CSV table of C-alpha atoms in Angstrom, one decimal:
chain,number,residue,atom,x,y,z
L,207,MET,CA,-30.8,-80.7,-11.7
L,208,THR,CA,-33.5,-79.7,-9.1
L,209,THR,CA,-36.0,-77.0,-10.0
L,210,LEU,CA,-39.3,-75.6,-8.7
L,211,ARG,CA,-42.2,-74.9,-11.0
L,212,PRO,CA,-45.7,-73.7,-9.9
L,213,MET,CA,-48.1,-76.5,-9.2
L,214,THR,CA,-51.2,-76.7,-11.4
L,215,SER,CA,-54.6,-78.4,-10.8
L,216,GLU,CA,-53.4,-81.2,-13.2
L,217,ASP,CA,-50.7,-82.1,-10.7
L,218,ALA,CA,-53.3,-83.5,-8.4
L,219,ASP,CA,-53.1,-86.8,-10.2
L,220,GLU,CA,-52.6,-90.5,-9.4
L,221,THR,CA,-48.9,-89.9,-9.0
L,222,TYR,CA,-49.5,-87.1,-6.4
L,223,LEU,CA,-52.1,-89.3,-4.6
L,224,ALA,CA,-49.8,-92.3,-4.5
L,225,TRP,CA,-47.2,-90.3,-2.6
L,226,PHE,CA,-49.6,-90.2,0.4
L,227,ARG,CA,-49.9,-94.0,0.4
L,228,ASP,CA,-46.2,-94.2,1.3
L,229,ALA,CA,-45.8,-95.3,4.9
L,230,GLU,CA,-42.9,-93.0,5.5
L,231,ILE,CA,-44.9,-90.0,4.3
L,232,ARG,CA,-48.0,-91.0,6.3
L,233,ARG,CA,-45.8,-91.1,9.4
L,234,PHE,CA,-45.0,-87.4,9.2
L,235,ILE,CA,-48.1,-85.8,7.5
L,236,ALA,CA,-51.1,-85.2,9.7
L,237,GLN,CA,-53.8,-85.1,6.9
L,238,VAL,CA,-53.5,-87.0,3.7
L,239,PRO,CA,-56.0,-86.9,0.8
L,240,ARG,CA,-58.0,-90.1,0.6
L,241,ASP,CA,-58.9,-89.8,-3.1
L,242,LEU,CA,-58.3,-87.8,-6.2
L,243,GLY,CA,-61.2,-85.4,-5.4
L,244,ALA,CA,-59.7,-84.6,-2.0
L,245,ALA,CA,-56.2,-84.2,-3.6
L,246,LYS,CA,-57.6,-81.8,-6.2
L,247,ALA,CA,-59.5,-79.8,-3.7
L,248,TYR,CA,-56.4,-79.4,-1.5
L,249,VAL,CA,-54.2,-78.4,-4.4
L,250,ASP,CA,-56.8,-76.0,-5.7
L,251,SER,CA,-57.2,-74.5,-2.2
L,252,ARG,CA,-53.4,-73.8,-2.1
L,253,LEU,CA,-53.4,-72.4,-5.6
L,254,ASN,CA,-56.3,-70.0,-4.8
L,255,ASP,CA,-54.9,-68.8,-1.5
L,256,PRO,CA,-53.2,-65.4,-2.0
L,257,ARG,CA,-51.0,-66.1,1.0
L,258,CYS,CA,-49.6,-69.3,-0.5
L,259,ARG,CA,-47.2,-70.3,-3.3
L,260,TYR,CA,-47.3,-74.0,-4.1
L,261,TYR,CA,-44.5,-75.6,-6.2
L,262,ALA,CA,-43.7,-79.0,-7.8
L,263,ILE,CA,-40.2,-80.1,-7.2
L,264,GLU,CA,-38.6,-81.5,-10.3
L,265,ALA,CA,-35.4,-83.5,-10.5
L,266,ASP,CA,-34.0,-83.9,-14.0
L,267,GLY,CA,-37.4,-83.1,-15.4
L,268,ARG,CA,-39.4,-85.5,-13.2
L,269,ARG,CA,-41.8,-84.4,-10.6
L,270,VAL,CA,-40.7,-85.8,-7.3
L,271,GLY,CA,-42.3,-83.7,-4.6
L,272,THR,CA,-43.9,-80.4,-3.5
L,273,LEU,CA,-42.8,-77.3,-1.7
L,274,LYS,CA,-45.2,-74.9,-0.2
L,275,LEU,CA,-44.5,-71.3,1.0
L,276,GLU,CA,-47.2,-69.7,3.1
L,277,ARG,CA,-47.2,-66.3,4.7
L,278,GLY,CA,-47.3,-66.6,8.4
L,279,GLN,CA,-46.9,-63.9,11.0
L,280,VAL,CA,-45.7,-60.4,9.9
L,281,GLY,CA,-42.5,-60.9,7.9
L,282,GLY,CA,-42.5,-64.7,8.1
L,283,VAL,CA,-43.0,-67.4,5.6
L,284,VAL,CA,-43.6,-71.1,6.6
L,285,LEU,CA,-42.0,-73.6,4.3
L,286,GLY,CA,-43.5,-77.1,3.8
L,287,LEU,CA,-41.6,-79.9,2.0
L,288,LEU,CA,-42.6,-83.3,0.6
L,289,ILE,CA,-40.4,-85.6,-1.3
L,290,GLY,CA,-42.9,-88.0,-2.6
L,291,VAL,CA,-40.7,-90.3,-4.7
L,292,ALA,CA,-38.9,-92.6,-2.4
L,293,ALA,CA,-35.9,-93.0,-4.8
L,294,ALA,CA,-35.4,-89.2,-4.7
L,295,ARG,CA,-34.9,-89.1,-1.0
L,296,GLY,CA,-31.4,-88.9,0.3
L,297,GLN,CA,-30.1,-87.4,-3.0
L,298,GLY,CA,-29.8,-83.8,-1.9
L,299,ILE,CA,-33.0,-82.8,-3.8
L,300,GLY,CA,-34.8,-81.8,-0.6
L,301,THR,CA,-31.9,-79.6,0.5
L,302,THR,CA,-31.8,-77.9,-2.9
L,303,ALA,CA,-35.5,-77.4,-2.9
L,304,ILE,CA,-35.4,-75.9,0.6
L,305,ASP,CA,-32.8,-73.5,-0.6
L,306,LEU,CA,-34.7,-72.5,-3.7
L,307,GLY,CA,-37.8,-72.0,-1.6
L,308,TYR,CA,-35.9,-69.9,0.9
L,309,GLN,CA,-34.6,-67.7,-1.9
L,310,GLU,CA,-38.1,-67.3,-3.3
L,311,ALA,CA,-39.5,-66.4,0.1
L,312,ILE,CA,-36.8,-63.8,0.8
L,313,HIS,CA,-36.5,-62.2,-2.6
L,314,GLN,CA,-40.0,-62.5,-4.0
L,315,MET,CA,-42.2,-62.6,-0.9
L,316,GLN,CA,-40.0,-60.2,1.1
L,317,ALA,CA,-39.9,-62.5,4.1
L,318,VAL,CA,-37.5,-61.6,6.9
L,319,VAL,CA,-37.5,-65.2,8.3
L,320,VAL,CA,-38.5,-68.6,6.9
L,321,THR,CA,-39.6,-71.3,9.3
L,322,ALA,CA,-40.7,-74.9,9.1
L,323,GLY,CA,-42.2,-77.3,11.6
L,324,ILE,CA,-40.5,-80.7,11.6
L,325,ASP,CA,-41.3,-83.8,13.5
L,326,PRO,CA,-38.2,-84.6,15.7
L,327,ASP,CA,-38.3,-88.2,14.4
L,328,ASN,CA,-38.0,-87.1,10.8
L,329,THR,CA,-34.2,-87.4,10.7
L,330,PRO,CA,-33.9,-86.9,6.9
L,331,SER,CA,-35.9,-83.7,7.0
L,332,LEU,CA,-33.8,-82.4,9.9
L,333,HIS,CA,-30.7,-83.2,8.0
L,334,ALA,CA,-31.9,-81.5,4.8
L,335,PHE,CA,-32.8,-78.3,6.7
L,336,ARG,CA,-29.5,-78.3,8.5
L,337,LYS,CA,-27.7,-78.6,5.2
L,338,ALA,CA,-29.7,-75.7,3.8
L,339,LYS,CA,-28.3,-73.6,6.7
L,340,PHE,CA,-31.5,-73.5,8.8
L,341,GLY,CA,-31.1,-73.4,12.6
L,342,LEU,CA,-33.0,-76.0,14.6
L,343,ARG,CA,-34.7,-75.4,17.9
L,344,PHE,CA,-36.1,-78.4,19.8
L,345,TYR,CA,-38.8,-77.7,22.4
L,346,MET,CA,-41.7,-79.4,24.3
L,347,ASP,CA,-45.3,-78.5,23.5
L,348,HIS,CA,-47.9,-80.0,25.9
L,349,GLY,CA,-45.6,-82.9,26.5
L,350,HIS,CA,-44.8,-83.5,22.9
L,351,ALA,CA,-41.3,-82.9,21.4
L,352,ARG,CA,-41.3,-80.5,18.5
L,353,VAL,CA,-38.7,-78.8,16.2
L,354,VAL,CA,-38.8,-75.5,14.5
L,355,ALA,CA,-36.3,-74.8,11.7
L,356,TRP,CA,-35.6,-71.2,10.9
L,357,ARG,CA,-33.4,-69.1,8.7
L,358,ALA,CA,-33.4,-65.3,8.6
L,359,GLY,CA,-33.0,-63.2,5.5
């Protein structure tokens, strides 16, 4: 069973930091914490930002990733997803977490639309967002391919 629970400062641990050493994650994440101090500073900054809700994704009681909801433009929430445990990828956990995050954004944050920026080469993420009923729009930005996923409330 996949669930979301609020992140805590204690979640910025060696397990969390190890996720960012994974080559597949480093391929799609622009900035990664280089040490525990940087990981804790990042997690604490998200926890202390009133525009942000930061969750641990748990599958069968085991922390396997994170989901971030951040207020964007008026009525919008931006969703960020990270499945840190390689064995948890491709199991439907991301899709379930996206749907849980979407429900939280719509019902608790009163969002009218939820969006996510996705690297067009991140096929598993594109697939998970499609399965979670998000539309995908491909576009060019200064010569670089980009994808925005969106789902209205």
